């Protein structure tokens, strides 16, 4: 049976998942309306889809970037952007070692939240205990 989750604290959830999933073969993608933000100027940024990190909105075409996800990436993003612009990021995905580990689609809609199987017995219980996620 698949559990559905409600995100209670987007900032904290994304910060913890980016920290937990960061590594040499980890990437994060953002899709939405943020062309006026400095996301495209980060080192090693790409505007191209990868095998796993794809655009999820066909029309109207949204801004799309993929960044390497290294330890400290969240802090660099927060420093550059201030409060993270969740209302402007429609879809956020994280891949690690060739596996899609996290997907928040449609502005973190409960029906559109994907948590990879490797998270189930590692960080998800901690996120539920802390009240960051709620099981629906």
PDB file of N, CA and C in Angstrom, residues 44-129:
ATOM      1  N   UNK A  44      27.939  25.028 -12.923  1.00  0.00           N
ATOM      2  CA  UNK A  44      27.570  23.732 -13.476  1.00  0.00           C
ATOM      3  C   UNK A  44      26.071  23.574 -13.740  1.00  0.00           C
ATOM      4  N   UNK A  45      25.335  24.674 -13.827  1.00  0.00           N
ATOM      5  CA  UNK A  45      23.908  24.593 -14.092  1.00  0.00           C
ATOM      6  C   UNK A  45      23.672  24.191 -15.544  1.00  0.00           C
ATOM      7  N   UNK A  46      22.588  23.481 -15.767  1.00  0.00           N
ATOM      8  CA  UNK A  46      22.196  23.093 -17.116  1.00  0.00           C
ATOM      9  C   UNK A  46      20.712  23.412 -17.288  1.00  0.00           C
ATOM     10  N   UNK A  47      20.335  23.750 -18.493  1.00  0.00           N
ATOM     11  CA  UNK A  47      18.924  23.972 -18.808  1.00  0.00           C
ATOM     12  C   UNK A  47      18.343  22.782 -19.564  1.00  0.00           C
ATOM     13  N   UNK A  48      19.092  21.689 -19.571  1.00  0.00           N
ATOM     14  CA  UNK A  48      18.686  20.504 -20.323  1.00  0.00           C
ATOM     15  C   UNK A  48      18.206  19.393 -19.402  1.00  0.00           C
ATOM     16  N   UNK A  49      17.192  18.676 -19.863  1.00  0.00           N
ATOM     17  CA  UNK A  49      16.702  17.514 -19.130  1.00  0.00           C
ATOM     18  C   UNK A  49      17.791  16.447 -19.060  1.00  0.00           C
ATOM     19  N   UNK A  50      17.687  15.594 -18.059  1.00  0.00           N
ATOM     20  CA  UNK A  50      18.560  14.430 -17.968  1.00  0.00           C
ATOM     21  C   UNK A  50      17.700  13.191 -18.215  1.00  0.00           C
ATOM     22  N   UNK A  51      18.297  12.038 -18.110  1.00  0.00           N
ATOM     23  CA  UNK A  51      17.544  10.793 -18.296  1.00  0.00           C
ATOM     24  C   UNK A  51      16.372  10.713 -17.319  1.00  0.00           C
ATOM     25  N   UNK A  52      16.560  11.189 -16.088  1.00  0.00           N
ATOM     26  CA  UNK A  52      15.512  11.105 -15.066  1.00  0.00           C
ATOM     27  C   UNK A  52      14.829  12.430 -14.753  1.00  0.00           C
ATOM     28  N   UNK A  53      15.555  13.514 -14.847  1.00  0.00           N
ATOM     29  CA  UNK A  53      14.995  14.814 -14.484  1.00  0.00           C
ATOM     30  C   UNK A  53      14.450  15.484 -15.741  1.00  0.00           C
ATOM     31  N   UNK A  54      13.138  15.416 -15.875  1.00  0.00           N
ATOM     32  CA  UNK A  54      12.468  15.886 -17.087  1.00  0.00           C
ATOM     33  C   UNK A  54      11.530  17.046 -16.772  1.00  0.00           C
ATOM     34  N   UNK A  55      11.235  17.809 -17.814  1.00  0.00           N
ATOM     35  CA  UNK A  55      10.187  18.825 -17.698  1.00  0.00           C
ATOM     36  C   UNK A  55       8.861  18.106 -17.467  1.00  0.00           C
ATOM     37  N   UNK A  56       8.005  18.730 -16.692  1.00  0.00           N
ATOM     38  CA  UNK A  56       6.705  18.123 -16.414  1.00  0.00           C
ATOM     39  C   UNK A  56       5.545  18.964 -16.918  1.00  0.00           C
ATOM     40  N   UNK A  57       5.831  20.135 -17.446  1.00  0.00           N
ATOM     41  CA  UNK A  57       4.798  20.999 -18.016  1.00  0.00           C
ATOM     42  C   UNK A  57       5.150  21.228 -19.480  1.00  0.00           C
ATOM     43  N   UNK A  58       4.247  20.816 -20.352  1.00  0.00           N
ATOM     44  CA  UNK A  58       4.496  20.999 -21.781  1.00  0.00           C
ATOM     45  C   UNK A  58       4.114  22.395 -22.249  1.00  0.00           C
ATOM     46  N   UNK A  59       2.998  22.910 -21.730  1.00  0.00           N
ATOM     47  CA  UNK A  59       2.549  24.222 -22.136  1.00  0.00           C
ATOM     48  C   UNK A  59       1.831  24.889 -20.982  1.00  0.00           C
ATOM     49  N   UNK A  60       2.063  26.120 -20.690  1.00  0.00           N
ATOM     50  CA  UNK A  60       3.108  26.927 -21.311  1.00  0.00           C
ATOM     51  C   UNK A  60       4.479  26.473 -20.825  1.00  0.00           C
ATOM     52  N   UNK A  61       5.460  26.595 -21.694  1.00  0.00           N
ATOM     53  CA  UNK A  61       6.803  26.168 -21.321  1.00  0.00           C
ATOM     54  C   UNK A  61       7.292  26.971 -20.134  1.00  0.00           C
ATOM     55  N   UNK A  62       7.868  26.267 -19.159  1.00  0.00           N
ATOM     56  CA  UNK A  62       8.359  26.863 -17.928  1.00  0.00           C
ATOM     57  C   UNK A  62       9.882  26.960 -17.971  1.00  0.00           C
ATOM     58  N   UNK A  63      10.448  27.765 -17.070  1.00  0.00           N
ATOM     59  CA  UNK A  63      11.896  27.770 -16.885  1.00  0.00           C
ATOM     60  C   UNK A  63      12.278  26.421 -16.297  1.00  0.00           C
ATOM     61  N   UNK A  64      13.468  25.940 -16.641  1.00  0.00           N
ATOM     62  CA  UNK A  64      13.904  24.625 -16.171  1.00  0.00           C
ATOM     63  C   UNK A  64      15.419  24.642 -16.001  1.00  0.00           C
ATOM     64  N   UNK A  65      15.888  24.230 -14.822  1.00  0.00           N
ATOM     65  CA  UNK A  65      17.323  24.106 -14.591  1.00  0.00           C
ATOM     66  C   UNK A  65      17.617  22.836 -13.797  1.00  0.00           C
ATOM     67  N   UNK A  66      18.808  22.307 -14.037  1.00  0.00           N
ATOM     68  CA  UNK A  66      19.329  21.160 -13.296  1.00  0.00           C
ATOM     69  C   UNK A  66      20.652  21.598 -12.684  1.00  0.00           C
ATOM     70  N   UNK A  67      20.804  21.350 -11.389  1.00  0.00           N
ATOM     71  CA  UNK A  67      22.037  21.696 -10.670  1.00  0.00           C
ATOM     72  C   UNK A  67      22.625  20.444 -10.040  1.00  0.00           C
ATOM     73  N   UNK A  68      23.949  20.344  -9.975  1.00  0.00           N
ATOM     74  CA  UNK A  68      24.553  19.279  -9.175  1.00  0.00           C
ATOM     75  C   UNK A  68      24.147  19.499  -7.719  1.00  0.00           C
ATOM     76  N   UNK A  69      23.850  18.435  -7.031  1.00  0.00           N
ATOM     77  CA  UNK A  69      23.440  18.527  -5.621  1.00  0.00           C
ATOM     78  C   UNK A  69      24.586  18.011  -4.757  1.00  0.00           C
ATOM     79  N   UNK A  70      25.339  18.953  -4.248  1.00  0.00           N
ATOM     80  CA  UNK A  70      26.495  18.648  -3.401  1.00  0.00           C
ATOM     81  C   UNK A  70      26.186  19.059  -1.963  1.00  0.00           C
ATOM     82  N   UNK A  71      26.939  18.565  -0.999  1.00  0.00           N
ATOM     83  CA  UNK A  71      26.754  19.063   0.372  1.00  0.00           C
ATOM     84  C   UNK A  71      26.896  20.588   0.368  1.00  0.00           C
ATOM     85  N   UNK A  72      25.971  21.266   0.998  1.00  0.00           N
ATOM     86  CA  UNK A  72      26.003  22.720   1.075  1.00  0.00           C
ATOM     87  C   UNK A  72      25.208  23.426  -0.007  1.00  0.00           C
ATOM     88  N   UNK A  73      24.655  22.692  -0.986  1.00  0.00           N
ATOM     89  CA  UNK A  73      23.899  23.326  -2.071  1.00  0.00           C
ATOM     90  C   UNK A  73      22.709  24.102  -1.531  1.00  0.00           C
ATOM     91  N   UNK A  74      21.993  23.534  -0.567  1.00  0.00           N
ATOM     92  CA  UNK A  74      20.822  24.224  -0.017  1.00  0.00           C
ATOM     93  C   UNK A  74      21.218  25.581   0.569  1.00  0.00           C
ATOM     94  N   UNK A  75      22.313  25.614   1.301  1.00  0.00           N
ATOM     95  CA  UNK A  75      22.753  26.870   1.911  1.00  0.00           C
ATOM     96  C   UNK A  75      23.127  27.901   0.840  1.00  0.00           C
ATOM     97  N   UNK A  76      23.752  27.450  -0.235  1.00  0.00           N
ATOM     98  CA  UNK A  76      24.109  28.356  -1.334  1.00  0.00           C
ATOM     99  C   UNK A  76      22.837  28.909  -1.976  1.00  0.00           C
ATOM    100  N   UNK A  77      21.848  28.052  -2.205  1.00  0.00           N
ATOM    101  CA  UNK A  77      20.580  28.506  -2.776  1.00  0.00           C
ATOM    102  C   UNK A  77      19.896  29.519  -1.868  1.00  0.00           C
ATOM    103  N   UNK A  78      19.815  29.195  -0.595  1.00  0.00           N
ATOM    104  CA  UNK A  78      19.163  30.101   0.365  1.00  0.00           C
ATOM    105  C   UNK A  78      19.897  31.433   0.443  1.00  0.00           C
ATOM    106  N   UNK A  79      21.205  31.394   0.402  1.00  0.00           N
ATOM    107  CA  UNK A  79      21.997  32.618   0.454  1.00  0.00           C
ATOM    108  C   UNK A  79      21.731  33.492  -0.768  1.00  0.00           C
ATOM    109  N   UNK A  80      21.644  32.877  -1.937  1.00  0.00           N
ATOM    110  CA  UNK A  80      21.440  33.622  -3.175  1.00  0.00           C
ATOM    111  C   UNK A  80      20.001  34.092  -3.359  1.00  0.00           C
ATOM    112  N   UNK A  81      19.046  33.293  -2.878  1.00  0.00           N
ATOM    113  CA  UNK A  81      17.639  33.583  -3.149  1.00  0.00           C
ATOM    114  C   UNK A  81      16.891  34.174  -1.962  1.00  0.00           C
ATOM    115  N   UNK A  82      17.457  34.066  -0.770  1.00  0.00           N
ATOM    116  CA  UNK A  82      16.700  34.446   0.423  1.00  0.00           C
ATOM    117  C   UNK A  82      15.695  33.341   0.690  1.00  0.00           C
ATOM    118  N   UNK A  83      14.462  33.682   0.986  1.00  0.00           N
ATOM    119  CA  UNK A  83      13.426  32.670   1.166  1.00  0.00           C
ATOM    120  C   UNK A  83      13.216  31.965  -0.165  1.00  0.00           C
ATOM    121  N   UNK A  84      13.181  30.648  -0.138  1.00  0.00           N
ATOM    122  CA  UNK A  84      13.049  29.906  -1.381  1.00  0.00           C
ATOM    123  C   UNK A  84      11.684  30.187  -2.017  1.00  0.00           C
ATOM    124  N   UNK A  85      11.647  30.451  -3.326  1.00  0.00           N
ATOM    125  CA  UNK A  85      10.410  30.872  -4.001  1.00  0.00           C
ATOM    126  C   UNK A  85       9.504  29.703  -4.392  1.00  0.00           C
ATOM    127  N   UNK A  86       8.953  29.012  -3.401  1.00  0.00           N
ATOM    128  CA  UNK A  86       8.157  27.828  -3.693  1.00  0.00           C
ATOM    129  C   UNK A  86       6.936  28.107  -4.570  1.00  0.00           C
ATOM    130  N   UNK A  87       6.344  29.268  -4.453  1.00  0.00           N
ATOM    131  CA  UNK A  87       5.167  29.580  -5.269  1.00  0.00           C
ATOM    132  C   UNK A  87       5.532  29.685  -6.747  1.00  0.00           C
ATOM    133  N   UNK A  88       6.807  29.894  -7.028  1.00  0.00           N
ATOM    134  CA  UNK A  88       7.253  30.046  -8.411  1.00  0.00           C
ATOM    135  C   UNK A  88       7.901  28.782  -8.961  1.00  0.00           C
ATOM    136  N   UNK A  89       8.149  27.809  -8.100  1.00  0.00           N
ATOM    137  CA  UNK A  89       8.715  26.530  -8.531  1.00  0.00           C
ATOM    138  C   UNK A  89       7.580  25.510  -8.531  1.00  0.00           C
ATOM    139  N   UNK A  90       7.144  25.124  -9.720  1.00  0.00           N
ATOM    140  CA  UNK A  90       6.031  24.184  -9.837  1.00  0.00           C
ATOM    141  C   UNK A  90       6.452  22.754  -9.535  1.00  0.00           C
ATOM    142  N   UNK A  91       7.641  22.393 -10.017  1.00  0.00           N
ATOM    143  CA  UNK A  91       8.108  21.016  -9.884  1.00  0.00           C
ATOM    144  C   UNK A  91       9.561  21.015  -9.426  1.00  0.00           C
ATOM    145  N   UNK A  92       9.857  20.174  -8.458  1.00  0.00           N
ATOM    146  CA  UNK A  92      11.214  20.020  -7.936  1.00  0.00           C
ATOM    147  C   UNK A  92      11.498  18.528  -7.875  1.00  0.00           C
ATOM    148  N   UNK A  93      12.634  18.104  -8.424  1.00  0.00           N
ATOM    149  CA  UNK A  93      13.001  16.683  -8.434  1.00  0.00           C
ATOM    150  C   UNK A  93      14.445  16.517  -7.982  1.00  0.00           C
ATOM    151  N   UNK A  94      14.712  15.385  -7.332  1.00  0.00           N
ATOM    152  CA  UNK A  94      16.080  15.064  -6.922  1.00  0.00           C
ATOM    153  C   UNK A  94      16.393  13.644  -7.368  1.00  0.00           C
ATOM    154  N   UNK A  95      17.532  13.509  -8.016  1.00  0.00           N
ATOM    155  CA  UNK A  95      18.021  12.185  -8.407  1.00  0.00           C
ATOM    156  C   UNK A  95      19.353  11.942  -7.706  1.00  0.00           C
ATOM    157  N   UNK A  96      19.564  10.694  -7.280  1.00  0.00           N
ATOM    158  CA  UNK A  96      20.838  10.311  -6.670  1.00  0.00           C
ATOM    159  C   UNK A  96      21.247   8.950  -7.235  1.00  0.00           C
ATOM    160  N   UNK A  97      22.478   8.906  -7.708  1.00  0.00           N
ATOM    161  CA  UNK A  97      23.037   7.660  -8.247  1.00  0.00           C
ATOM    162  C   UNK A  97      22.132   7.005  -9.291  1.00  0.00           C
ATOM    163  N   UNK A  98      21.567   7.817 -10.173  1.00  0.00           N
ATOM    164  CA  UNK A  98      20.747   7.291 -11.260  1.00  0.00           C
ATOM    165  C   UNK A  98      19.354   6.845 -10.866  1.00  0.00           C
ATOM    166  N   UNK A  99      18.873   7.247  -9.679  1.00  0.00           N
ATOM    167  CA  UNK A  99      17.540   6.871  -9.208  1.00  0.00           C
ATOM    168  C   UNK A  99      16.790   8.141  -8.814  1.00  0.00           C
ATOM    169  N   UNK A 100      15.557   8.276  -9.275  1.00  0.00           N
ATOM    170  CA  UNK A 100      14.728   9.389  -8.839  1.00  0.00           C
ATOM    171  C   UNK A 100      14.333   9.136  -7.390  1.00  0.00           C
ATOM    172  N   UNK A 101      14.762  10.028  -6.499  1.00  0.00           N
ATOM    173  CA  UNK A 101      14.520   9.844  -5.065  1.00  0.00           C
ATOM    174  C   UNK A 101      13.420  10.748  -4.520  1.00  0.00           C
ATOM    175  N   UNK A 102      13.174  11.876  -5.189  1.00  0.00           N
ATOM    176  CA  UNK A 102      12.169  12.798  -4.684  1.00  0.00           C
ATOM    177  C   UNK A 102      11.571  13.577  -5.828  1.00  0.00           C
ATOM    178  N   UNK A 103      10.267  13.765  -5.782  1.00  0.00           N
ATOM    179  CA  UNK A 103       9.578  14.601  -6.746  1.00  0.00           C
ATOM    180  C   UNK A 103       8.437  15.318  -6.058  1.00  0.00           C
ATOM    181  N   UNK A 104       8.445  16.619  -6.154  1.00  0.00           N
ATOM    182  CA  UNK A 104       7.339  17.437  -5.655  1.00  0.00           C
ATOM    183  C   UNK A 104       6.775  18.155  -6.874  1.00  0.00           C
ATOM    184  N   UNK A 105       5.587  17.763  -7.258  1.00  0.00           N
ATOM    185  CA  UNK A 105       4.979  18.267  -8.473  1.00  0.00           C
ATOM    186  C   UNK A 105       3.753  19.116  -8.126  1.00  0.00           C
ATOM    187  N   UNK A 106       3.364  19.973  -9.042  1.00  0.00           N
ATOM    188  CA  UNK A 106       2.164  20.797  -8.863  1.00  0.00           C
ATOM    189  C   UNK A 106       2.173  21.531  -7.532  1.00  0.00           C
ATOM    190  N   UNK A 107       3.269  22.247  -7.274  1.00  0.00           N
ATOM    191  CA  UNK A 107       3.422  23.037  -6.043  1.00  0.00           C
ATOM    192  C   UNK A 107       3.260  22.191  -4.777  1.00  0.00           C
ATOM    193  N   UNK A 108       3.872  21.020  -4.760  1.00  0.00           N
ATOM    194  CA  UNK A 108       3.867  20.131  -3.599  1.00  0.00           C
ATOM    195  C   UNK A 108       2.484  19.570  -3.299  1.00  0.00           C
ATOM    196  N   UNK A 109       1.689  19.348  -4.319  1.00  0.00           N
ATOM    197  CA  UNK A 109       0.369  18.743  -4.137  1.00  0.00           C
ATOM    198  C   UNK A 109       0.519  17.367  -3.490  1.00  0.00           C
ATOM    199  N   UNK A 110      -0.341  17.068  -2.533  1.00  0.00           N
ATOM    200  CA  UNK A 110      -0.305  15.774  -1.847  1.00  0.00           C
ATOM    201  C   UNK A 110      -0.424  14.625  -2.838  1.00  0.00           C
ATOM    202  N   UNK A 111      -1.267  14.790  -3.841  1.00  0.00           N
ATOM    203  CA  UNK A 111      -1.460  13.734  -4.833  1.00  0.00           C
ATOM    204  C   UNK A 111      -0.275  13.596  -5.775  1.00  0.00           C
ATOM    205  N   UNK A 112       0.630  14.555  -5.748  1.00  0.00           N
ATOM    206  CA  UNK A 112       1.741  14.575  -6.702  1.00  0.00           C
ATOM    207  C   UNK A 112       3.104  14.573  -6.028  1.00  0.00           C
ATOM    208  N   UNK A 113       3.193  14.018  -4.850  1.00  0.00           N
ATOM    209  CA  UNK A 113       4.458  13.962  -4.119  1.00  0.00           C
ATOM    210  C   UNK A 113       5.037  12.558  -4.254  1.00  0.00           C
ATOM    211  N   UNK A 114       6.303  12.477  -4.674  1.00  0.00           N
ATOM    212  CA  UNK A 114       6.967  11.183  -4.826  1.00  0.00           C
ATOM    213  C   UNK A 114       8.156  11.111  -3.883  1.00  0.00           C
ATOM    214  N   UNK A 115       8.181  10.062  -3.056  1.00  0.00           N
ATOM    215  CA  UNK A 115       9.312   9.805  -2.164  1.00  0.00           C
ATOM    216  C   UNK A 115       9.863   8.440  -2.526  1.00  0.00           C
ATOM    217  N   UNK A 116      11.120   8.391  -2.925  1.00  0.00           N
ATOM    218  CA  UNK A 116      11.743   7.154  -3.366  1.00  0.00           C
ATOM    219  C   UNK A 116      11.842   6.108  -2.272  1.00  0.00           C
ATOM    220  N   UNK A 117      11.935   4.856  -2.678  1.00  0.00           N
ATOM    221  CA  UNK A 117      11.965   3.755  -1.718  1.00  0.00           C
ATOM    222  C   UNK A 117      13.162   3.779  -0.768  1.00  0.00           C
ATOM    223  N   UNK A 118      14.272   4.380  -1.183  1.00  0.00           N
ATOM    224  CA  UNK A 118      15.430   4.414  -0.282  1.00  0.00           C
ATOM    225  C   UNK A 118      15.208   5.376   0.883  1.00  0.00           C
ATOM    226  N   UNK A 119      14.216   6.253   0.770  1.00  0.00           N
ATOM    227  CA  UNK A 119      13.914   7.200   1.850  1.00  0.00           C
ATOM    228  C   UNK A 119      13.003   6.588   2.914  1.00  0.00           C
ATOM    229  N   UNK A 120      12.269   5.560   2.543  1.00  0.00           N
ATOM    230  CA  UNK A 120      11.233   4.980   3.401  1.00  0.00           C
ATOM    231  C   UNK A 120      11.721   4.613   4.800  1.00  0.00           C
ATOM    232  N   UNK A 121      12.852   3.953   4.880  1.00  0.00           N
ATOM    233  CA  UNK A 121      13.342   3.483   6.191  1.00  0.00           C
ATOM    234  C   UNK A 121      14.510   4.317   6.710  1.00  0.00           C
ATOM    235  N   UNK A 122      14.779   5.420   6.060  1.00  0.00           N
ATOM    236  CA  UNK A 122      15.900   6.243   6.499  1.00  0.00           C
ATOM    237  C   UNK A 122      15.408   7.570   7.055  1.00  0.00           C
ATOM    238  N   UNK A 123      15.048   8.493   6.201  1.00  0.00           N
ATOM    239  CA  UNK A 123      14.741   9.850   6.657  1.00  0.00           C
ATOM    240  C   UNK A 123      13.237  10.110   6.842  1.00  0.00           C
ATOM    241  N   UNK A 124      12.371   9.356   6.176  1.00  0.00           N
ATOM    242  CA  UNK A 124      10.933   9.618   6.297  1.00  0.00           C
ATOM    243  C   UNK A 124      10.427   9.507   7.736  1.00  0.00           C
ATOM    244  N   UNK A 125      10.795   8.477   8.486  1.00  0.00           N
ATOM    245  CA  UNK A 125      10.325   8.433   9.882  1.00  0.00           C
ATOM    246  C   UNK A 125      10.733   9.672  10.689  1.00  0.00           C
ATOM    247  N   UNK A 126      11.938  10.170  10.451  1.00  0.00           N
ATOM    248  CA  UNK A 126      12.415  11.384  11.129  1.00  0.00           C
ATOM    249  C   UNK A 126      11.571  12.598  10.732  1.00  0.00           C
ATOM    250  N   UNK A 127      11.223  12.690   9.447  1.00  0.00           N
ATOM    251  CA  UNK A 127      10.422  13.809   8.952  1.00  0.00           C
ATOM    252  C   UNK A 127       9.000  13.778   9.512  1.00  0.00           C
ATOM    253  N   UNK A 128       8.448  12.584   9.653  1.00  0.00           N
ATOM    254  CA  UNK A 128       7.113  12.437  10.244  1.00  0.00           C
ATOM    255  C   UNK A 128       7.165  12.802  11.732  1.00  0.00           C
ATOM    256  N   UNK A 129       8.142  12.278  12.434  1.00  0.00           N
ATOM    257  CA  UNK A 129       8.293  12.563  13.872  1.00  0.00           C
ATOM    258  C   UNK A 129       8.441  14.052  14.139  1.00  0.00           C
TER     259      UNK A 129
END
